[in-house]
Structures are given as C-alpha cells and as structure tokens.
Coordinates of C-alpha atoms in Angstrom, one line a residue:
Chain Q
M1 CA 36.8 -69.5 -26.6
N2 CA 36.2 -65.8 -27.7
R3 CA 32.8 -66.2 -25.8
A4 CA 34.2 -67.4 -22.8
L5 CA 36.7 -64.5 -22.7
V6 CA 33.8 -62.2 -23.2
I7 CA 32.0 -63.6 -20.3
L8 CA 35.1 -63.4 -18.1
A9 CA 35.6 -59.8 -19.1
L10 CA 32.0 -59.0 -18.4
A11 CA 32.0 -61.0 -15.2
A12 CA 34.9 -58.8 -13.9
A13 CA 33.4 -55.5 -15.0
P14 CA 32.0 -53.3 -12.6
A15 CA 28.7 -52.9 -14.3
W16 CA 28.0 -56.4 -13.4
A17 CA 28.7 -55.9 -9.5
E18 CA 25.7 -54.9 -7.4
P19 CA 25.2 -50.9 -7.3
D20 CA 27.1 -49.8 -4.5
A21 CA 24.2 -48.5 -2.3
A22 CA 26.4 -46.4 0.0
A23 CA 27.9 -44.6 -2.9
L24 CA 24.7 -44.1 -4.7
E25 CA 22.9 -42.9 -1.6
R26 CA 25.6 -40.5 -1.2
L27 CA 25.5 -39.5 -4.7
V28 CA 21.8 -38.7 -4.4
L29 CA 22.0 -37.0 -1.4
Q30 CA 24.9 -34.8 -2.2
D31 CA 25.1 -34.3 -6.0
C32 CA 21.3 -34.5 -6.6
G33 CA 21.0 -32.5 -3.7
S34 CA 22.9 -29.6 -5.3
C35 CA 19.8 -28.9 -7.3
H36 CA 17.0 -30.6 -5.4
G37 CA 18.2 -29.7 -1.8
L38 CA 20.0 -32.0 0.6
T39 CA 16.9 -33.1 2.0
L40 CA 15.8 -33.7 -1.6
K41 CA 12.4 -31.2 -0.9
G42 CA 13.3 -29.1 -3.7
G43 CA 15.6 -26.0 -4.8
L44 CA 16.2 -25.0 -8.3
G45 CA 15.2 -28.5 -9.0
P46 CA 11.7 -29.7 -7.7
D47 CA 11.0 -31.8 -4.7
I48 CA 12.0 -35.4 -5.4
R49 CA 10.8 -37.0 -2.1
S50 CA 8.7 -40.1 -2.6
G51 CA 5.6 -38.3 -2.0
A52 CA 6.2 -35.8 -5.0
L53 CA 7.2 -38.7 -7.3
G54 CA 3.6 -40.6 -7.3
H55 CA 3.5 -40.5 -11.0
Y56 CA 6.5 -42.3 -11.7
D57 CA 7.0 -46.0 -11.6
S58 CA 10.7 -47.1 -11.2
D59 CA 11.5 -47.9 -14.8
S60 CA 10.1 -44.4 -15.9
L61 CA 12.0 -42.4 -13.4
A62 CA 15.2 -44.2 -14.0
R63 CA 14.8 -43.3 -17.7
V64 CA 14.5 -39.5 -16.6
I65 CA 17.4 -40.0 -14.6
L66 CA 19.6 -41.4 -17.4
D67 CA 18.1 -39.2 -20.1
G68 CA 17.4 -35.9 -18.1
I69 CA 14.8 -33.5 -19.2
P70 CA 15.6 -31.4 -22.3
G71 CA 15.0 -27.9 -21.8
T72 CA 15.3 -27.9 -18.1
P73 CA 18.4 -27.9 -15.7
M74 CA 18.0 -31.7 -15.2
P75 CA 21.1 -33.2 -17.1
P76 CA 21.3 -36.7 -18.5
W77 CA 23.3 -38.8 -16.0
H78 CA 23.9 -41.8 -18.5
P79 CA 27.5 -40.9 -18.9
L80 CA 28.0 -41.3 -15.3
L81 CA 25.7 -43.9 -14.0
S82 CA 24.8 -47.6 -15.6
E83 CA 21.0 -48.4 -16.0
A84 CA 21.3 -50.6 -12.9
E85 CA 22.5 -47.6 -11.0
A86 CA 19.8 -45.3 -12.2
R87 CA 17.0 -48.1 -11.4
W88 CA 18.6 -48.4 -7.9
I89 CA 18.2 -44.5 -7.5
A90 CA 14.8 -44.5 -8.8
V91 CA 13.6 -47.4 -6.3
Y92 CA 15.4 -45.5 -3.6
L93 CA 13.7 -42.4 -4.3
L94 CA 10.2 -44.1 -4.7
E95 CA 10.6 -46.1 -1.5
R96 CA 12.6 -43.5 0.7
D97 CA 10.8 -42.6 3.7
P98 CA 8.9 -39.2 2.9
G99 CA 11.0 -36.6 5.3
Chain I
M1 CA 7.0 -5.8 11.3
T2 CA 5.0 -4.4 8.4
R3 CA 4.1 -7.0 5.7
I4 CA 3.6 -5.7 2.2
T5 CA 1.2 -7.2 0.9
R6 CA 1.4 -8.8 -2.7
L7 CA 1.6 -6.3 -5.0
F8 CA 2.6 -7.8 -8.3
G9 CA 0.5 -10.3 -10.2
G10 CA 2.4 -12.6 -12.7
A11 CA 1.2 -10.4 -15.8
A12 CA 0.8 -7.0 -13.9
P13 CA 2.5 -4.0 -15.4
V14 CA 5.5 -2.4 -13.9
A15 CA 4.9 -1.6 -10.3
Q16 CA 7.0 1.1 -9.0
S17 CA 6.5 1.1 -5.3
A18 CA 4.8 -0.5 -2.4
T19 CA 2.7 0.6 0.5
P20 CA 4.2 -0.1 3.8
P21 CA 3.1 2.4 6.7
E22 CA 5.0 2.1 9.8
Y23 CA 7.9 0.7 7.5
F24 CA 10.8 1.4 9.9
P25 CA 9.9 1.4 13.8
Q26 CA 13.1 3.0 14.4
E27 CA 12.4 4.4 17.8
E28 CA 12.0 0.9 19.2
T29 CA 14.3 -1.1 17.5
R30 CA 17.0 1.0 16.4
A31 CA 17.4 2.9 20.0
G32 CA 20.6 1.9 20.3
R33 CA 22.0 3.9 17.6
L34 CA 20.2 7.1 18.8
H35 CA 22.0 9.2 21.4
G36 CA 19.4 9.8 23.9
P37 CA 20.3 10.2 27.8
N38 CA 20.1 6.6 28.6
T39 CA 22.2 5.6 25.8
H40 CA 25.6 5.8 27.4
L41 CA 24.6 3.7 30.3
R42 CA 23.2 1.2 27.8
H43 CA 26.3 1.3 25.6
L44 CA 28.3 0.8 29.0
L45 CA 26.2 -2.3 30.0
G46 CA 26.6 -3.5 26.3
A47 CA 30.4 -3.1 26.7
V48 CA 30.5 -5.1 30.0
V49 CA 28.4 -8.2 28.4
F50 CA 30.5 -8.0 25.4
V51 CA 33.6 -8.4 27.3
I52 CA 32.2 -11.1 29.4
C53 CA 31.2 -13.0 26.8
G54 CA 34.4 -12.6 24.8
A55 CA 36.3 -13.6 28.2
L56 CA 34.0 -16.6 28.2
A57 CA 34.3 -17.8 24.7
S58 CA 38.2 -17.1 24.5
G59 CA 39.5 -17.1 27.9
A60 CA 41.5 -14.1 27.0
G61 CA 39.7 -11.0 27.4
A62 CA 38.7 -9.4 24.2
Q63 CA 38.6 -11.1 20.8
A64 CA 39.4 -9.2 17.6
T65 CA 37.2 -10.9 14.8
G66 CA 39.2 -9.5 11.6
D67 CA 40.8 -12.8 11.0
L68 CA 37.9 -14.8 12.1
G69 CA 35.5 -16.9 9.6
L70 CA 32.8 -19.4 9.5
V71 CA 32.8 -22.7 7.6
V72 CA 29.4 -24.3 6.9
E73 CA 29.2 -27.9 7.8
R74 CA 26.5 -28.5 5.4
A75 CA 25.2 -32.2 6.7
S76 CA 25.3 -31.5 10.3
G77 CA 23.7 -28.0 10.3
S78 CA 26.8 -26.4 12.0
L79 CA 29.4 -23.9 11.5
L80 CA 33.1 -23.9 12.5
V81 CA 34.6 -20.7 13.6
V82 CA 37.9 -20.5 12.0
D83 CA 41.1 -18.2 12.6
Q84 CA 42.9 -17.7 9.9
S85 CA 46.1 -16.4 11.4
E86 CA 46.1 -19.7 13.6
R87 CA 45.0 -21.8 10.4
A88 CA 42.8 -23.4 13.1
R89 CA 39.3 -24.1 14.1
I90 CA 38.4 -22.3 17.4
G91 CA 35.0 -23.6 17.8
R92 CA 31.7 -24.8 16.6
I93 CA 28.0 -23.4 16.4
E94 CA 25.3 -26.0 16.1
G95 CA 21.8 -26.4 15.6
L96 CA 21.4 -24.5 12.4
G97 CA 19.0 -26.7 10.2
D98 CA 19.7 -27.7 6.7
L99 CA 22.7 -25.9 5.4
S100 CA 23.1 -27.4 1.8
H101 CA 24.1 -24.5 -0.2
A102 CA 24.2 -22.4 2.8
S103 CA 25.8 -18.9 2.6
I104 CA 26.7 -16.0 5.2
V105 CA 26.9 -12.4 5.2
Y106 CA 28.7 -10.3 8.1
S107 CA 27.3 -7.2 10.1
P108 CA 29.6 -4.0 9.7
D109 CA 31.7 -4.8 12.7
A110 CA 32.0 -8.6 11.6
R111 CA 30.8 -9.9 14.9
F112 CA 27.6 -11.4 13.7
G113 CA 27.2 -13.6 10.8
F114 CA 24.0 -14.0 9.0
V115 CA 23.5 -17.6 7.9
F116 CA 21.1 -18.3 5.0
G117 CA 20.1 -21.9 5.0
R118 CA 18.3 -24.0 2.0
D119 CA 15.4 -24.8 4.6
G120 CA 14.4 -21.3 4.7
G121 CA 15.9 -20.6 8.1
L122 CA 18.0 -17.0 8.7
T123 CA 20.0 -17.6 11.6
K124 CA 22.2 -14.8 13.3
V125 CA 25.3 -16.1 15.0
D126 CA 27.7 -14.4 17.2
I127 CA 31.2 -15.3 16.4
I128 CA 32.8 -14.1 19.7
A129 CA 30.2 -16.0 21.8
Q130 CA 30.2 -18.6 19.5
E131 CA 26.3 -19.2 19.7
I132 CA 23.3 -18.6 17.9
V133 CA 21.6 -15.3 19.0
G134 CA 18.6 -15.2 16.7
R135 CA 16.8 -17.6 14.2
V136 CA 13.8 -17.4 12.2
M137 CA 12.2 -19.7 9.6
Q138 CA 11.4 -17.2 7.1
A139 CA 10.4 -19.2 4.0
G140 CA 10.3 -22.8 3.1
N141 CA 13.2 -22.9 0.4
S142 CA 15.8 -20.2 0.1
I143 CA 19.0 -19.7 -2.1
G144 CA 21.0 -16.8 -0.6
G145 CA 21.0 -13.3 1.1
A146 CA 22.7 -9.9 1.5
I147 CA 23.1 -7.2 3.9
S148 CA 22.6 -3.6 2.9
D149 CA 25.4 -1.3 2.9
D150 CA 24.2 0.5 6.1
G151 CA 24.2 -2.8 7.9
R152 CA 20.5 -2.3 8.7
Y153 CA 18.6 -4.9 7.0
V154 CA 19.3 -8.4 5.8
A155 CA 17.6 -9.7 2.7
V156 CA 17.0 -13.5 1.7
S157 CA 16.0 -14.6 -1.8
N158 CA 13.3 -17.7 -1.8
Y159 CA 12.4 -20.4 -4.3
E160 CA 9.2 -21.1 -2.2
P161 CA 7.4 -18.7 -1.7
G162 CA 9.2 -16.9 -4.7
G163 CA 10.3 -13.5 -3.6
V164 CA 12.7 -11.6 -1.3
R165 CA 12.0 -10.9 2.4
V166 CA 13.9 -8.3 4.2
F167 CA 14.8 -8.6 7.8
D168 CA 15.8 -6.1 10.6
A169 CA 19.6 -6.9 11.2
D170 CA 19.2 -6.5 14.8
T171 CA 16.0 -8.2 15.5
L172 CA 15.2 -10.4 12.5
D173 CA 11.9 -9.0 12.4
M174 CA 10.7 -8.9 8.9
V175 CA 10.6 -5.1 7.6
A176 CA 9.5 -6.0 4.1
D177 CA 8.0 -9.0 2.1
I178 CA 8.5 -8.7 -1.8
P179 CA 6.6 -11.6 -3.3
T180 CA 7.7 -12.3 -7.1
G181 CA 5.7 -15.2 -8.0
S182 CA 8.8 -16.6 -9.3
K183 CA 12.1 -18.2 -7.7
A184 CA 14.3 -15.1 -6.7
I185 CA 18.0 -15.7 -7.3
G186 CA 21.3 -13.5 -7.5
L187 CA 20.5 -11.5 -4.7
V188 CA 23.2 -8.8 -4.0
D189 CA 23.6 -5.4 -2.1
I190 CA 24.3 -2.4 -3.8
P191 CA 25.2 1.2 -2.4
G192 CA 22.2 3.3 -1.3
T193 CA 20.4 0.8 0.9
R194 CA 19.4 -1.2 -2.3
F195 CA 19.0 -5.0 -3.3
V196 CA 19.2 -6.1 -6.6
F197 CA 18.0 -9.8 -7.8
S198 CA 16.6 -11.7 -10.7
L199 CA 13.8 -14.0 -11.2
W200 CA 14.1 -17.5 -12.8
D201 CA 10.8 -17.9 -14.1
A202 CA 10.1 -14.4 -15.2
G203 CA 13.4 -13.5 -16.6
E204 CA 13.5 -10.1 -14.9
T205 CA 15.6 -8.3 -12.7
W206 CA 14.5 -6.1 -9.7
I207 CA 16.1 -3.2 -7.8
A208 CA 14.6 -3.0 -4.2
D209 CA 15.7 0.5 -2.7
L210 CA 14.8 0.4 1.1
S211 CA 16.5 3.9 1.9
G212 CA 13.3 5.7 2.1
D213 CA 10.1 5.2 4.3
R214 CA 8.6 2.8 1.9
P215 CA 10.4 0.2 -0.5
E216 CA 10.8 1.5 -4.0
I217 CA 10.7 -1.4 -6.7
T218 CA 12.1 -0.9 -10.1
R219 CA 11.6 -4.0 -12.6
I220 CA 13.7 -4.6 -15.4
T221 CA 12.3 -6.7 -18.0
G222 CA 14.0 -8.8 -20.7
M223 CA 16.9 -9.9 -19.0
G224 CA 16.4 -13.5 -20.9
T225 CA 15.2 -16.9 -20.1
N226 CA 16.0 -18.6 -16.7
P227 CA 18.8 -16.3 -15.1
Y228 CA 20.3 -18.8 -12.5
D229 CA 22.8 -16.7 -10.5
A230 CA 24.3 -13.1 -10.8
L231 CA 27.0 -11.1 -9.6
V232 CA 27.6 -7.3 -9.0
T233 CA 31.0 -5.7 -9.1
G234 CA 32.6 -4.3 -6.0
D235 CA 31.6 -0.8 -6.9
G236 CA 28.0 -1.6 -7.4
R237 CA 27.9 -0.6 -10.9
T238 CA 27.9 -3.8 -12.9
Y239 CA 25.4 -6.6 -12.6
I240 CA 25.6 -9.7 -14.6
A241 CA 23.3 -12.4 -14.6
G242 CA 23.9 -15.8 -16.2
L243 CA 21.2 -17.4 -18.1
F244 CA 20.2 -21.1 -18.4
G245 CA 17.7 -20.6 -21.3
E246 CA 20.0 -18.5 -23.6
D247 CA 23.7 -18.6 -25.2
H248 CA 24.6 -15.5 -23.4
L249 CA 24.7 -13.5 -20.0
S250 CA 22.9 -10.2 -19.7
A251 CA 24.7 -7.2 -17.9
L252 CA 23.2 -4.2 -16.2
D253 CA 24.6 -0.8 -15.7
L254 CA 23.1 0.2 -12.4
W255 CA 24.6 3.5 -12.5
Q256 CA 21.9 4.6 -15.2
D257 CA 18.6 6.0 -14.1
D258 CA 17.0 3.4 -16.6
P259 CA 19.2 0.4 -16.7
K260 CA 18.6 -1.8 -19.9
P261 CA 19.9 -5.5 -20.3
R262 CA 22.6 -6.1 -22.7
A263 CA 24.0 -9.2 -23.9
V264 CA 27.3 -10.5 -22.9
L265 CA 29.1 -13.1 -24.8
P266 CA 26.1 -13.5 -27.4
G267 CA 26.4 -17.1 -28.9
Y268 CA 29.3 -18.2 -26.9
A269 CA 28.2 -21.9 -27.4
K270 CA 26.6 -21.6 -30.9
G271 CA 27.1 -24.6 -33.0
R272 CA 28.7 -26.7 -30.1
E273 CA 26.9 -29.4 -28.2
G274 CA 26.0 -28.4 -24.7
L275 CA 27.7 -30.6 -22.1
P276 CA 25.7 -31.7 -19.1
V277 CA 25.7 -29.8 -16.2
Y278 CA 25.8 -31.6 -13.0
K279 CA 26.1 -28.6 -10.8
M280 CA 25.2 -25.0 -11.6
P281 CA 27.9 -22.6 -11.9
H282 CA 28.2 -19.6 -9.2
L283 CA 28.7 -16.1 -10.2
E284 CA 30.5 -13.7 -7.9
G285 CA 31.6 -10.3 -7.6
W286 CA 35.3 -11.3 -7.6
A287 CA 35.3 -12.3 -11.1
L288 CA 37.0 -9.4 -12.1
A289 CA 40.8 -10.0 -12.7
G290 CA 42.8 -6.9 -13.8
H291 CA 40.3 -5.0 -16.5
E292 CA 38.6 -8.4 -17.3
F293 CA 35.9 -10.4 -15.9
A294 CA 36.7 -14.3 -15.9
L295 CA 33.3 -16.1 -16.1
P296 CA 32.3 -19.7 -15.9
A297 CA 30.7 -21.0 -19.1
L298 CA 27.5 -22.9 -18.8
G299 CA 27.4 -26.3 -20.5
Q300 CA 30.9 -25.8 -21.7
H301 CA 34.2 -26.6 -20.1
E302 CA 35.7 -23.1 -20.4
V303 CA 36.3 -20.0 -18.5
L304 CA 35.2 -17.0 -20.7
W305 CA 37.0 -13.7 -20.5
V306 CA 34.9 -10.2 -20.9
D307 CA 36.5 -6.7 -21.1
A308 CA 35.0 -5.1 -18.2
R309 CA 34.5 -1.9 -20.1
S310 CA 33.4 -2.8 -23.3
L311 CA 32.1 -6.1 -22.2
A312 CA 33.3 -7.7 -25.6
E313 CA 34.9 -11.1 -25.2
S314 CA 38.4 -11.2 -24.8
G315 CA 39.3 -14.6 -24.5
R316 CA 38.4 -18.3 -23.7
T317 CA 40.3 -20.6 -21.4
A318 CA 39.7 -24.5 -22.0
V319 CA 39.3 -26.0 -18.6
H320 CA 39.2 -29.4 -16.9
G321 CA 35.4 -29.7 -16.8
Q322 CA 32.1 -27.6 -16.0
P323 CA 33.4 -24.7 -13.7
V324 CA 31.4 -23.9 -10.7
F325 CA 33.6 -21.0 -9.2
A326 CA 36.1 -18.9 -11.1
I327 CA 37.4 -16.6 -8.6
A328 CA 40.0 -14.0 -8.9
R329 CA 42.6 -13.9 -6.4
P330 CA 42.0 -10.5 -4.6
D331 CA 44.8 -8.8 -6.7
G332 CA 43.5 -10.3 -9.8
R333 CA 46.5 -11.7 -11.1
H334 CA 45.3 -15.6 -11.0
V335 CA 41.9 -17.0 -11.3
W336 CA 41.0 -20.3 -9.3
V337 CA 38.7 -22.6 -10.8
N338 CA 36.7 -25.6 -9.3
F339 CA 34.7 -27.9 -11.0
A340 CA 31.1 -29.6 -11.2
H341 CA 30.5 -33.5 -10.3
P342 CA 32.3 -35.6 -11.4
R343 CA 35.3 -33.6 -11.7
N344 CA 35.1 -31.7 -8.5
D345 CA 38.3 -33.3 -7.3
T346 CA 40.3 -30.8 -9.0
I347 CA 41.7 -27.1 -8.9
Q348 CA 43.0 -25.3 -11.9
V349 CA 44.9 -21.9 -11.8
I350 CA 44.9 -19.8 -14.7
D351 CA 47.0 -16.6 -15.4
S352 CA 45.2 -13.7 -15.8
L353 CA 47.8 -12.2 -18.4
S354 CA 48.4 -15.3 -20.6
K355 CA 45.0 -17.0 -19.9
Q356 CA 46.8 -20.1 -19.6
V357 CA 46.3 -22.8 -16.9
I358 CA 49.6 -22.4 -15.1
H359 CA 48.7 -25.1 -12.2
E360 CA 46.3 -27.8 -11.6
F361 CA 46.2 -30.3 -8.6
K362 CA 43.7 -32.4 -6.8
P363 CA 43.1 -31.6 -3.3
G364 CA 40.7 -34.5 -2.7
P365 CA 37.2 -35.6 -3.5
G366 CA 34.5 -33.0 -3.6
V367 CA 36.1 -29.6 -3.7
L368 CA 33.1 -27.2 -3.3
H369 CA 34.5 -23.8 -2.4
M370 CA 37.4 -21.6 -2.1
E371 CA 37.8 -18.5 0.0
F372 CA 40.9 -16.1 -0.3
T373 CA 42.5 -14.4 2.7
P374 CA 41.6 -10.7 2.3
R375 CA 44.9 -9.9 0.5
G376 CA 44.9 -13.2 -1.3
R377 CA 48.2 -14.7 0.2
E378 CA 46.4 -17.8 1.1
V379 CA 43.5 -20.0 -0.2
W380 CA 41.2 -22.1 2.0
L381 CA 39.3 -25.2 0.0
S382 CA 36.6 -27.1 1.4
V383 CA 37.1 -30.6 0.6
R384 CA 33.6 -32.1 1.3
D385 CA 34.4 -35.9 1.1
A386 CA 37.6 -35.6 2.7
G387 CA 36.0 -33.9 5.6
K388 CA 38.9 -31.2 5.7
V389 CA 39.3 -27.5 4.9
M390 CA 42.9 -27.4 3.1
I391 CA 44.9 -24.4 3.1
Y392 CA 47.2 -23.4 0.3
D393 CA 50.0 -20.7 -0.3
T394 CA 48.8 -18.9 -3.5
Q395 CA 52.4 -18.1 -4.5
S396 CA 54.0 -21.3 -4.1
F397 CA 50.7 -23.5 -4.3
E398 CA 52.4 -25.2 -1.1
K399 CA 50.0 -26.7 1.1
L400 CA 50.3 -24.8 4.4
G401 CA 47.7 -26.7 6.8
E402 CA 44.5 -28.5 7.2
I403 CA 41.1 -28.5 9.4
E404 CA 39.2 -31.3 10.3
A405 CA 35.4 -30.4 9.3
D406 CA 32.2 -32.3 8.7
S407 CA 31.2 -32.4 5.0
P408 CA 32.3 -28.6 4.8
S409 CA 31.1 -26.4 1.9
G410 CA 31.1 -22.6 1.8
I411 CA 33.9 -20.8 3.7
F412 CA 33.3 -17.2 4.7
F413 CA 35.9 -14.8 6.2
T414 CA 34.7 -11.7 8.1
A415 CA 36.5 -9.4 5.8
R416 CA 33.6 -10.0 3.5
A417 CA 31.6 -7.4 6.1
H418 CA 33.3 -4.7 4.1
K419 CA 32.9 -5.7 0.7
T420 CA 29.8 -4.7 -1.7
G421 CA 28.2 -7.5 -3.1
L422 CA 29.6 -10.6 -1.0

C-alpha cells in the first residue's frame, strides 16, 4: 500500500512529466541568453551554439548545466532544473541549427 | 576615420598614449558647428527639414523630446518611442538587430538615441522622425556604450574583439580603436571628453582621454579579478567596479592625478556560501541614495550600503533574491530593487533611512528594468514575459498604467542626455 502511494505520488509529480519544451526553449533563449546572448553566440559567457559545443556529448553537457563550472560565472542549475530538463536542454543545444 | 593600431600587448608595460594622425577630421565632419558664411543657410535648411520631419511624425508641428523615451523590444530588434506625459507609446522603430542586453545614450539635444546592440550594432535613431538615421556593425559582440560630455563621441565597449571603439556622433565614422585584448565592461563617460572602462580578463581600468588631438590612455592595474560591471557617480568622481572573482568591489577617485584602486566592502561574503547567480547584477550611477551607495551583492541576497565619503560599510538589507538593479529614486529617499531569474517577478522598495524593505509587489514575470521619470514621481518597469511596460506612482505605489510591448527590456528616458555616466 505504501509503495502504491509512492508510485501514485511520483506519477503525479512534475518531474515525471515530459519536459515542457516551449518553456525550456524560452529559458534557454531568455535566461541562458542573459550571459550567452539571445542568439547564444556568446556574451560574458561563451558561444553555446551547436558548432561551438562539439566537444560535448549530451550527458556531459547536461552535467555542466546542472553543476555549473566552479570558478566561472556559470552557475549550477540543479536547484531549478531536473535531470530530464537539463538533458532536454543539452540535446536542444547540440542539435540546434547553428545560427 | 583613423584607426589606431593595436598598441598594447597582453603583457605590455603601461602605454600612455596612442598615435593617430588626422584624429579629428573637424573641417569636414564638424562643419555644422563652425560658423562660416554658409552655416546660417545650412542651419535654415536644417531647421526646415527638422520641422517637416516633426510634422510628418507627429502630425502637429514641432515635437519636444524632453518627456520622451525609448523602450528596447529585445526579441524583435525594435524600439518603442514612448511619451512619459501621455503614458503611451507613440511609435516604433524597427530593424535594429539583436537587442538582447541593449542600452541607449542620447545626444545633448535629446533628439538622437545611440543604441548599443549585443550583436555589435551601433544604431543612431531619430526620436522625432522615428527612424534609423545611421547604423554600423562595429564589432562582433558588444556590451554597452557611452557618449562624451561634449556630445561629439560615442564609445562602445566590446567583448569580441575585446576593447573600446569610439565613433563620431554625427557620422558614426570610427575615430579611435582601443583594443584591450580583454572583454571591456563598465564603460562610462566622465567630464573632459573622457571615457572609463574596465577589463574582465585583465582586472584593469583604463581612462581614455579624447580631449586632445590624440587619445591618451591611462591604465590602472590591480583592480581585482574579473570586473563585471562598474558605475560612476553623477559628478564623475567615484568609479566603482564590481568583481566576480573577489569578495569586494574596487573604487577609484578619478579626481586624483594617479587614481589607485581601493577595496570596498572587503570580505562582505566571507564565511558564507556563495549562492548561484543566474543573472549578473548591474551597477549604475544612481546607486547614490543620500550620502550612501546602495549596491547589489553578488552571490548573496543582499543590498549592501556604503558611506559615499569614507567608503566604509554602513549596512546590509536582506532582500528577496539575487539583486540585479538597485536603483535609488532620483531624490534618493527609496531604493528599488529587482531580481535575477527565477525570482524576477518581484520588486522590493527599500527605505534609505531605515534600510528596511517597506514595499514588495509582483508586477509580473520577468521584470528586467526600471526607469524613473526624471524627478522620480513615476517608475516605469519592463515586464518581459507579460509583454508590458507597467507604470507606478512611487509615492503611493499605485499602478498608473501600462503599455503593450514585445519582450521589453531596457527603458531609457531622454533625461539621460543630461546625466554623466548614464
């Protein structure tokens, strides 16, 4: 019974939902964009268009998003994003049309 | 245009001047200000064009600009022309490129705005005709700009290529190129046709004096690691740089012949965990509230107070999140604060005497910027994700109106034309 409740609770939790693509795309452009530029070609932070991210796979890029890069202004996003959301963003960045 | 070739290597010792011959092509480009026999005719023609343009734009003859402003629509690369008195938009200027993080300065007559786009575009717009009158792509990636006290030069600070470029305000011809080998940030104007800026990578502040027939550069080393933005006070005397890589800020007294950096708020976050910063704070010249500066802390949810004369800490105010702007109302009595993602739906107002938060409200999602009317009676807020500029009374905090805008960010009233460092 306890287990059933837990499963029910998890099923209802947002973390189990599909990442909200529109909201995440907006987050990338608007909030990542405040350092990396609205076009993601760089600002105080570096260029994060797909062509500049060739040395990352989606897992390692998702880790960078979640953990940040200590000693730089790249903050850890794990307080705000789930693993699934970070992975969605990593794939989005890597597959995005280089513009 | 005279290009000053690169003078300063990364490890070069102090270089005091550059060597541009033909620095000011005054006879050609500044002819409008020289009173020769043809000048009166030219002025007359100019006045006729001016009046016609004004009539076309407003439909009602001459248009005063003193209560106008521009609002950046960051996603669509356009500007709204707004009227403070009417609390309304009166036009839109399109075609300005990537306007994320765009800022604007004004010509001394408050007719022309110079718009600094993130994509390196420098665009001159005519507020009366509501059109672009000049545009150059001057770099790959820029962060801000300033106009000289005499209105002759517009300077732009660039991330890529790192440095500052200076343009003739009339023609947008480049008159000086000051490569720094480092991202240039915190660019401000100070009296004497001078600009001051700092270097993110090198931890230096440079003063570029453009008053003579060649630019003179003064380099100030040892500002600290990774200055991210800076402010200058309205008298052009005190320059304060925020530092990403240090637990303090650094201040310069620009009235000194040989300014030396001085640590402000040393160790303000010592022993405390640095909180994630999802948007870097901004420092602006209107941090001065009474006889104290109100400064956004970095990595702490605090506004920090500093005595303007002694530069000693005079208090801390715990706030709702990572502050982005802490802006004193023009009279200094209150300080308005907005916040970084994800707490950017909220505004707090701090009383400058008690240093207590006296008012808090949520205008809507994505409050990016605040601009006071020149004497502080109203504040205009850009609420990006609501697609609105919202207008509030700063005494009663009552909402007075709102204006539709497409992802609005910076709001810039023409009164900035008459302020040093804005």
